[in-house]
Short mmCIF file of C-alpha atoms in Angstrom, two decimals:
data_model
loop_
_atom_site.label_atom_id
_atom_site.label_comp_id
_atom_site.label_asym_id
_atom_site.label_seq_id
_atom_site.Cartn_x
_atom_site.Cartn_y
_atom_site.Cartn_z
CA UNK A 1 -8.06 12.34 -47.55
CA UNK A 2 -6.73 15.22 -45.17
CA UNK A 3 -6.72 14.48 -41.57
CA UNK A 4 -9.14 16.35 -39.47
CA UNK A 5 -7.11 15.99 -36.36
CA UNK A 6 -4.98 19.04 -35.46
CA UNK A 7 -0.98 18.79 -35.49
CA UNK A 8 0.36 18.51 -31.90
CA UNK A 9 3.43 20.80 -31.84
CA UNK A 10 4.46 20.73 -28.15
CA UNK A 11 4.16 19.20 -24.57
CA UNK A 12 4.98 22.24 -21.95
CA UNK A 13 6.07 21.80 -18.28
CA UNK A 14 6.15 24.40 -16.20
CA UNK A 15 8.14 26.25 -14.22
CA UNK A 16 7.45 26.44 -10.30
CA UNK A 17 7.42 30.18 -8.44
CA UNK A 18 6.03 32.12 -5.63
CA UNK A 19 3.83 34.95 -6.32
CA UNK A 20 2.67 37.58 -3.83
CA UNK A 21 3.24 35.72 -0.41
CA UNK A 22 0.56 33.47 -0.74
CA UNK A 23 0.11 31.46 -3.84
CA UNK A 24 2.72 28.74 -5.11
CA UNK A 25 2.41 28.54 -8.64
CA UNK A 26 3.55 26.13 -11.58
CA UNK A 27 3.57 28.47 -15.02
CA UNK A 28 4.23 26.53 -18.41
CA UNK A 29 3.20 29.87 -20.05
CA UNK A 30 4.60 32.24 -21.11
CA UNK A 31 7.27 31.13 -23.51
CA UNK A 32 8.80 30.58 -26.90
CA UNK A 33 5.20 29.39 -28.15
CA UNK A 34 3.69 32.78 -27.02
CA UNK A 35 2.55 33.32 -30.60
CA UNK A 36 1.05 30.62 -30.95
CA UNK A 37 -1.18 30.57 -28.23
CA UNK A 38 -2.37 34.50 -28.77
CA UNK A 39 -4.36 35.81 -27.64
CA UNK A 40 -3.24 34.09 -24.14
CA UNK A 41 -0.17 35.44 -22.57
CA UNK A 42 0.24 33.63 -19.19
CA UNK A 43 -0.79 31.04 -17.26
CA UNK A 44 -0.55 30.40 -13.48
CA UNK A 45 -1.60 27.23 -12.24
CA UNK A 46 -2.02 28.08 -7.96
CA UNK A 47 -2.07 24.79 -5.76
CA UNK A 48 -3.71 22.69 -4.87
CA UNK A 49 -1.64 24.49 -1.87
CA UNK A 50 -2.55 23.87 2.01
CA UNK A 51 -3.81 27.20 3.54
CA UNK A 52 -3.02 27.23 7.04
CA UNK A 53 -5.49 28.76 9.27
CA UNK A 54 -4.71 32.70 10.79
CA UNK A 55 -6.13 35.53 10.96
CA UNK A 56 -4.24 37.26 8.37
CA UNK A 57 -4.89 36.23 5.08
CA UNK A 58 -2.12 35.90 2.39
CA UNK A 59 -2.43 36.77 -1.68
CA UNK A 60 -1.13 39.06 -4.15
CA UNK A 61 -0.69 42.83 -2.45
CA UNK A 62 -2.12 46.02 -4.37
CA UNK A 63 -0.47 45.73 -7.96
CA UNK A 64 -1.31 47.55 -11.32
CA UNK A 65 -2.25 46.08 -14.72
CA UNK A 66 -3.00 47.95 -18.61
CA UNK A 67 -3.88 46.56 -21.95
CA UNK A 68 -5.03 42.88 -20.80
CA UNK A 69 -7.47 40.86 -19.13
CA UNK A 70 -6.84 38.33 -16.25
CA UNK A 71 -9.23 35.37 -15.79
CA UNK A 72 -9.51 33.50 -12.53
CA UNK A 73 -11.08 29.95 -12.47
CA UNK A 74 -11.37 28.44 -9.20
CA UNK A 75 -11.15 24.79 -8.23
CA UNK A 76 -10.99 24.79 -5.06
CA UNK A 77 -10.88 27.32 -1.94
CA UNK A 78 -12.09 31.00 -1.50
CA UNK A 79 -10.33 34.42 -3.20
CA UNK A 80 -11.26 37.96 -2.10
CA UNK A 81 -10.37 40.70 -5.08
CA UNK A 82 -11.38 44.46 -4.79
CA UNK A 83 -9.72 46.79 -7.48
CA UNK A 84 -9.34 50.63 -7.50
CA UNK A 85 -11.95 50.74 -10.47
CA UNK A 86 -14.30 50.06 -7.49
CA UNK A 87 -15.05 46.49 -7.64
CA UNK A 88 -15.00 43.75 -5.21
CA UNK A 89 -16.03 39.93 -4.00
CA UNK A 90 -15.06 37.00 -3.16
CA UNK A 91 -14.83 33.86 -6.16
CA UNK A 92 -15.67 30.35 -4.58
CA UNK A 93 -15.38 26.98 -6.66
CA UNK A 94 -16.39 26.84 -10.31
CA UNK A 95 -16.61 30.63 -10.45
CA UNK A 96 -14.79 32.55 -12.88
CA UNK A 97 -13.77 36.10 -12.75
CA UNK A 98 -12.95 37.83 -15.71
CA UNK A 99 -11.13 41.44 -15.03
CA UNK A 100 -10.39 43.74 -17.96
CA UNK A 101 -7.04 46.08 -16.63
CA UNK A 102 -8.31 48.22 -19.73
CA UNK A 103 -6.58 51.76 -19.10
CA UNK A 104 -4.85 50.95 -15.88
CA UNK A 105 -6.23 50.19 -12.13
CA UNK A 106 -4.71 48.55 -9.00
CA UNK A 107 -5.69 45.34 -7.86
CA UNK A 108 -5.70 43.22 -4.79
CA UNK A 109 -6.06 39.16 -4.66
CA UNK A 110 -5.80 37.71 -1.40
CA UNK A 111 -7.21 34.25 0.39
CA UNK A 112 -10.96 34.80 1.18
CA UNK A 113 -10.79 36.05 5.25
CA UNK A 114 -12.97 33.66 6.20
CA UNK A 115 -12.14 30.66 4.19
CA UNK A 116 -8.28 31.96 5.94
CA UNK A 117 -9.70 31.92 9.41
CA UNK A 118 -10.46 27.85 8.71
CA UNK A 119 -7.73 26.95 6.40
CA UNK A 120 -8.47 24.30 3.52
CA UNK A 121 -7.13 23.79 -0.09
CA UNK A 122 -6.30 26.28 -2.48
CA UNK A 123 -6.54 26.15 -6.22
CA UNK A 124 -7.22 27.95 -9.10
CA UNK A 125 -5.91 29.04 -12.49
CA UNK A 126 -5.44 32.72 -13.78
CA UNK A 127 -5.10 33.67 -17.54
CA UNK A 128 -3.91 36.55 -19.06
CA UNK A 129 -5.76 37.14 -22.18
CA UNK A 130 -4.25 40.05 -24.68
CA UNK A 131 -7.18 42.81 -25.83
CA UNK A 132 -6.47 44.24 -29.80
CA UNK A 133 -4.82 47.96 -29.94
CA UNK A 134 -8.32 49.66 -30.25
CA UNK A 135 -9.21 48.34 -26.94
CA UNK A 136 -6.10 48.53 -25.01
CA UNK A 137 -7.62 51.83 -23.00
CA UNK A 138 -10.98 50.61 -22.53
CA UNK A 139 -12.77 51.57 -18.95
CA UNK A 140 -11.66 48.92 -16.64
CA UNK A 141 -14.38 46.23 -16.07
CA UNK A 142 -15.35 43.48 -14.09
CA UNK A 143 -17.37 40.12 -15.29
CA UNK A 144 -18.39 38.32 -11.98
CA UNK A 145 -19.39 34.71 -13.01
CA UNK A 146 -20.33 32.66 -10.94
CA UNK A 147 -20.41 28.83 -11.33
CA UNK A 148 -24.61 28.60 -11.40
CA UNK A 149 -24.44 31.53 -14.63
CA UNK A 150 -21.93 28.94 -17.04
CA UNK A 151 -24.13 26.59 -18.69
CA UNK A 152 -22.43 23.46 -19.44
CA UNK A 153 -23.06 20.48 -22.01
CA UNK A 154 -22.98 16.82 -21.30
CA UNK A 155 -19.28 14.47 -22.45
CA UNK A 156 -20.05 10.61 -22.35
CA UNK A 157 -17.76 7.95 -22.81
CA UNK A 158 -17.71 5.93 -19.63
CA UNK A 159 -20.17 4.55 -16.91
CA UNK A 160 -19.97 8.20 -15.45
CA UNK A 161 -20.73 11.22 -17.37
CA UNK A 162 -18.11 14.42 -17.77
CA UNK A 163 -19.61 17.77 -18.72
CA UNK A 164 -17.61 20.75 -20.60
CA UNK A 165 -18.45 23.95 -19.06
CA UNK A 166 -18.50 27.03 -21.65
CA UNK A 167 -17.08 29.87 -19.98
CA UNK A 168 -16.53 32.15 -23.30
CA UNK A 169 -17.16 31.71 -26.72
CA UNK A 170 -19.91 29.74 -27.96
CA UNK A 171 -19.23 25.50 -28.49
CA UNK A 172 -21.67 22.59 -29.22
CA UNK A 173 -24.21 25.37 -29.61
CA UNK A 174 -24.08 26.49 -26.32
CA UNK A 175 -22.56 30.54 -25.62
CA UNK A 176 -20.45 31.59 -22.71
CA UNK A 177 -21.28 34.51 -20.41
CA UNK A 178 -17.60 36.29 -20.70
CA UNK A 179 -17.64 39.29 -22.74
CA UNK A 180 -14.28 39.40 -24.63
CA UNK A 181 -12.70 41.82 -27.45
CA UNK A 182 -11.86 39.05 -29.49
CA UNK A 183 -13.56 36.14 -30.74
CA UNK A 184 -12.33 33.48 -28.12
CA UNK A 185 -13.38 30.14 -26.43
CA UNK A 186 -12.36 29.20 -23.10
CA UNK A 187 -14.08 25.11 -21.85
CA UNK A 188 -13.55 23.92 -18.95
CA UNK A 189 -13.64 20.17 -19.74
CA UNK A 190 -14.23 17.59 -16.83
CA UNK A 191 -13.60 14.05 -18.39
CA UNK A 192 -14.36 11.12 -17.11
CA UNK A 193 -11.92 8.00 -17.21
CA UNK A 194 -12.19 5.85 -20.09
CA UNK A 195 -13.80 8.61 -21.88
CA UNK A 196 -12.77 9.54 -25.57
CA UNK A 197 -13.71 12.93 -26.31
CA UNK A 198 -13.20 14.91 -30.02
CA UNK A 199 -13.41 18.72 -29.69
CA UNK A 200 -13.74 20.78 -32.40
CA UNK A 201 -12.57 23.70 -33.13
CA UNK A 202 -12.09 26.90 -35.27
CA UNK A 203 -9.14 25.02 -37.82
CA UNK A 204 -7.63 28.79 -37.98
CA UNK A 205 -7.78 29.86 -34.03
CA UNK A 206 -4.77 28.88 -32.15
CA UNK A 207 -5.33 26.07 -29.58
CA UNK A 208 -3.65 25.54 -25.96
CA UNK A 209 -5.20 22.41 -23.54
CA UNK A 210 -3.80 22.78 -20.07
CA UNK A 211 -4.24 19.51 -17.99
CA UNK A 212 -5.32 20.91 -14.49
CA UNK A 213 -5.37 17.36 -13.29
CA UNK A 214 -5.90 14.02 -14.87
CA UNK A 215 -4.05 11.73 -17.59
CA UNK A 216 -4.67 12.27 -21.44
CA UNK A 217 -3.76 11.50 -24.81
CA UNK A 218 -4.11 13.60 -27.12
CA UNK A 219 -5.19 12.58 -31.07
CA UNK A 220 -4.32 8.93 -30.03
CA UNK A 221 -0.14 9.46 -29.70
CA UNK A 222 0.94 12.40 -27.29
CA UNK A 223 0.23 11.93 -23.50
CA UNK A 224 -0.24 14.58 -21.84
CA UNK A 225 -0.32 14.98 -17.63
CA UNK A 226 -0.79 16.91 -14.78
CA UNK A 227 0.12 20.92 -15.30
CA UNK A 228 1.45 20.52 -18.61
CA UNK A 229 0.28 22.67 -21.54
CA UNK A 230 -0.31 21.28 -25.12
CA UNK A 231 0.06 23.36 -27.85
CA UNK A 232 -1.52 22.58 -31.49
CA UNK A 233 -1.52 23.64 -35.21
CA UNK A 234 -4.00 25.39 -36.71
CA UNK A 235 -4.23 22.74 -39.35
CA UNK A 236 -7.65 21.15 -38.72
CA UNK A 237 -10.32 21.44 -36.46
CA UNK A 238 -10.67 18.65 -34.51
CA UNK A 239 -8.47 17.40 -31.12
CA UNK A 240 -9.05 14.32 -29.34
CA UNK A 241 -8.96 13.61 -25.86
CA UNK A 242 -8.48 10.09 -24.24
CA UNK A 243 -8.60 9.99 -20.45
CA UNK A 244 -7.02 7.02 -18.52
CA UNK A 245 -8.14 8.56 -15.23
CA UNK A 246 -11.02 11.09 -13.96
CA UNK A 247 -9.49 14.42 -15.71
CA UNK A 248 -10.05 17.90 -16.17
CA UNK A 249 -8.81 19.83 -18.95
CA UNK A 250 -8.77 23.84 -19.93
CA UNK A 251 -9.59 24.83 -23.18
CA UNK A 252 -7.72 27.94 -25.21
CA UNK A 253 -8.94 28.62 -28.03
CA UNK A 254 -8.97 32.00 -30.25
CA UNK A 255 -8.03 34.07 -32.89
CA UNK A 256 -4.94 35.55 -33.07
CA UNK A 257 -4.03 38.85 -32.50
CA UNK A 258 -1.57 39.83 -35.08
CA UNK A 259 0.23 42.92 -33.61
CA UNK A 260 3.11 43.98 -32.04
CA UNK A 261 3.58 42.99 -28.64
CA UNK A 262 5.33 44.75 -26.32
CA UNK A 263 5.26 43.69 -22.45
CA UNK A 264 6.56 44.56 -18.85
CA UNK A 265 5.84 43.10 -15.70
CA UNK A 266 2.00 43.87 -15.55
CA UNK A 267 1.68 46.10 -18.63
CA UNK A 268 0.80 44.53 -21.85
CA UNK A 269 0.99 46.85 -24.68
CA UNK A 270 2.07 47.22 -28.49
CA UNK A 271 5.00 49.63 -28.15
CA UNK A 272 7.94 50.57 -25.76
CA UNK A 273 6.73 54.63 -25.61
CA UNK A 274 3.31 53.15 -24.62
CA UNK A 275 5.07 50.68 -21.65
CA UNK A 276 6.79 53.78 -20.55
CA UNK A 277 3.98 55.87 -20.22
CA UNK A 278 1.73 53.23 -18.42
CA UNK A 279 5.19 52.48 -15.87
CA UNK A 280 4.62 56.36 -15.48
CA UNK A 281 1.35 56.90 -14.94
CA UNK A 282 1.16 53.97 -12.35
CA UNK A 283 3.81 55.29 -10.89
CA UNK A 284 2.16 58.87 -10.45
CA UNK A 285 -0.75 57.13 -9.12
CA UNK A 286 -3.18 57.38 -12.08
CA UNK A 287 -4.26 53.72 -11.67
CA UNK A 288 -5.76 54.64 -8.48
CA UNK A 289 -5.23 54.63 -5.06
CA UNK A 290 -7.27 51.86 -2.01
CA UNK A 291 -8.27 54.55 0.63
CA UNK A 292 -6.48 52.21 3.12
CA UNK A 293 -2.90 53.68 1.60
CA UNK A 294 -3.68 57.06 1.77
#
């Protein structure tokens, strides 16, 4: 009889950088398993990072993005972002925010003024999540979601109880608030220790599990730690998850995009001619402009 457990086909570390002046990052993605992970393109694990206090908060300065989405959980700490598509807020722990670049805009991520004033820990993860061809010039758009608006089911295993939070997609009956362009789930799975947890999945989406903290093995042979990235077959349906310590764990799952990719810096597109004309219509300020650099 055919296993139902899903082929582990690599253990990722990743590599350490600093981006804007104000978030150290570890990023196991992306990389030769790009593929196999679409559509996800990048992840950046920030923290947890001490934020000193001052009165001049730190981040990631006015930048452009086309063709993609970028999804912010955060763990811990506060993040400002306003966006020349006329958004802005501030994202707090457990919220998500889920930005769609669409045609092009600028945006600005910085530490939270206040939460900068005090200081504290810092910590979140951003995703960049690829959009088909059809929707690469969609209006630029902006899900707020805040911690109280993603439902969450109940994980037990142990004397304490875990929950999986459903931030896209629909699992265990249960449908995230995200809007996406293609049919994706993102969990974010807090396990307890000692639990032993079997998710299952679309057999034909491809699967990533990020371990933003914690200590797991995965289908009973492949451990799998702190900021490393696990990525599976499409073989079966089913992964399971064995935590020897409180853990939490972030979900990829989705349906491939099966196109050609072309990429540069913060354009993600399907040709070169269409990276050159989003480099020149950033560049002739089509993207927009923050009335504070006029």
């Amino acid at each position: 009889m055919p296993t139902t457990l899903r082929r582990i086909f690599q253990v990722i570390d990743g590599a350490k950088k600093l981006v804007g002046d104000g978030f150290d990052v570890t990023s196991p993605m992306p990389g030769s398993r790009i593929r196999q992970l679409s559509p996800f393109l990048l992840l950046d694990h920030t923290g947890p990072m001490r934020v000193e206090p001052t009165d001049t908060p730190l981040g990631a300065h006015p930048h452009p993005h086309r063709g993609f989405e970028t999804v912010t959980v955060v763990y811990q700490g506060y993040l400002a972002h306003r966006d020349t598509a006329g958004h802005s807020g501030y994202l707090g722990p457990g919220d998500v925010q889920w930005m769609t670049a669409g045609a092009g805009l600028l945006h600005e991520e910085m530490h939270e003024r206040e939460f900068s004033r005090r200081g504290g820990t810092l910590e979140l993860i951003q995703l960049w999540v690829n959009v088909p061809a059809k929707d690469k010039m969609a209006p630029p758009n902006y899900q707020n979601l805040t911690a109280e608006a993603i439902p969450s089911l109940p994980v037990s295993g142990s004397d304490d109880e875990g929950h999986i939070r459903v931030i896209a997609g629909t699992y265990g009956g249960i449908t995230g608030p995200a809007h996406t362009f293609s049919p994706l789930i993102l969990l974010d799975a807090h396990l307890p220790e000692g639990s032993s947890t079997t998710l299952t999945l679309p057999a034909d989406y491809n699967v990533g599990l990020y371990v933003v903290t914690g200590d797991v093995l995965v289908n009973g042979t492949r451990p799998a730690q702190t900021k490393q990235l696990v990525v599976l077959g499409w073989d079966a349906p089913d992964v399971q998850l064995t935590c020897s310590q409180d853990s939490i764990v972030l979900v990829m799952a989705g349906q491939p995009i099966v196109e050609p990719l072309a990429t540069y810096g913060p354009f993600v597109m399907n040709t070169n001619e269409e990276l050159m004309q989003a480099i020149a219509d950033s560049e002739s300020g089509q993207m927009g402009q923050f009335s504070d650099e006029e």
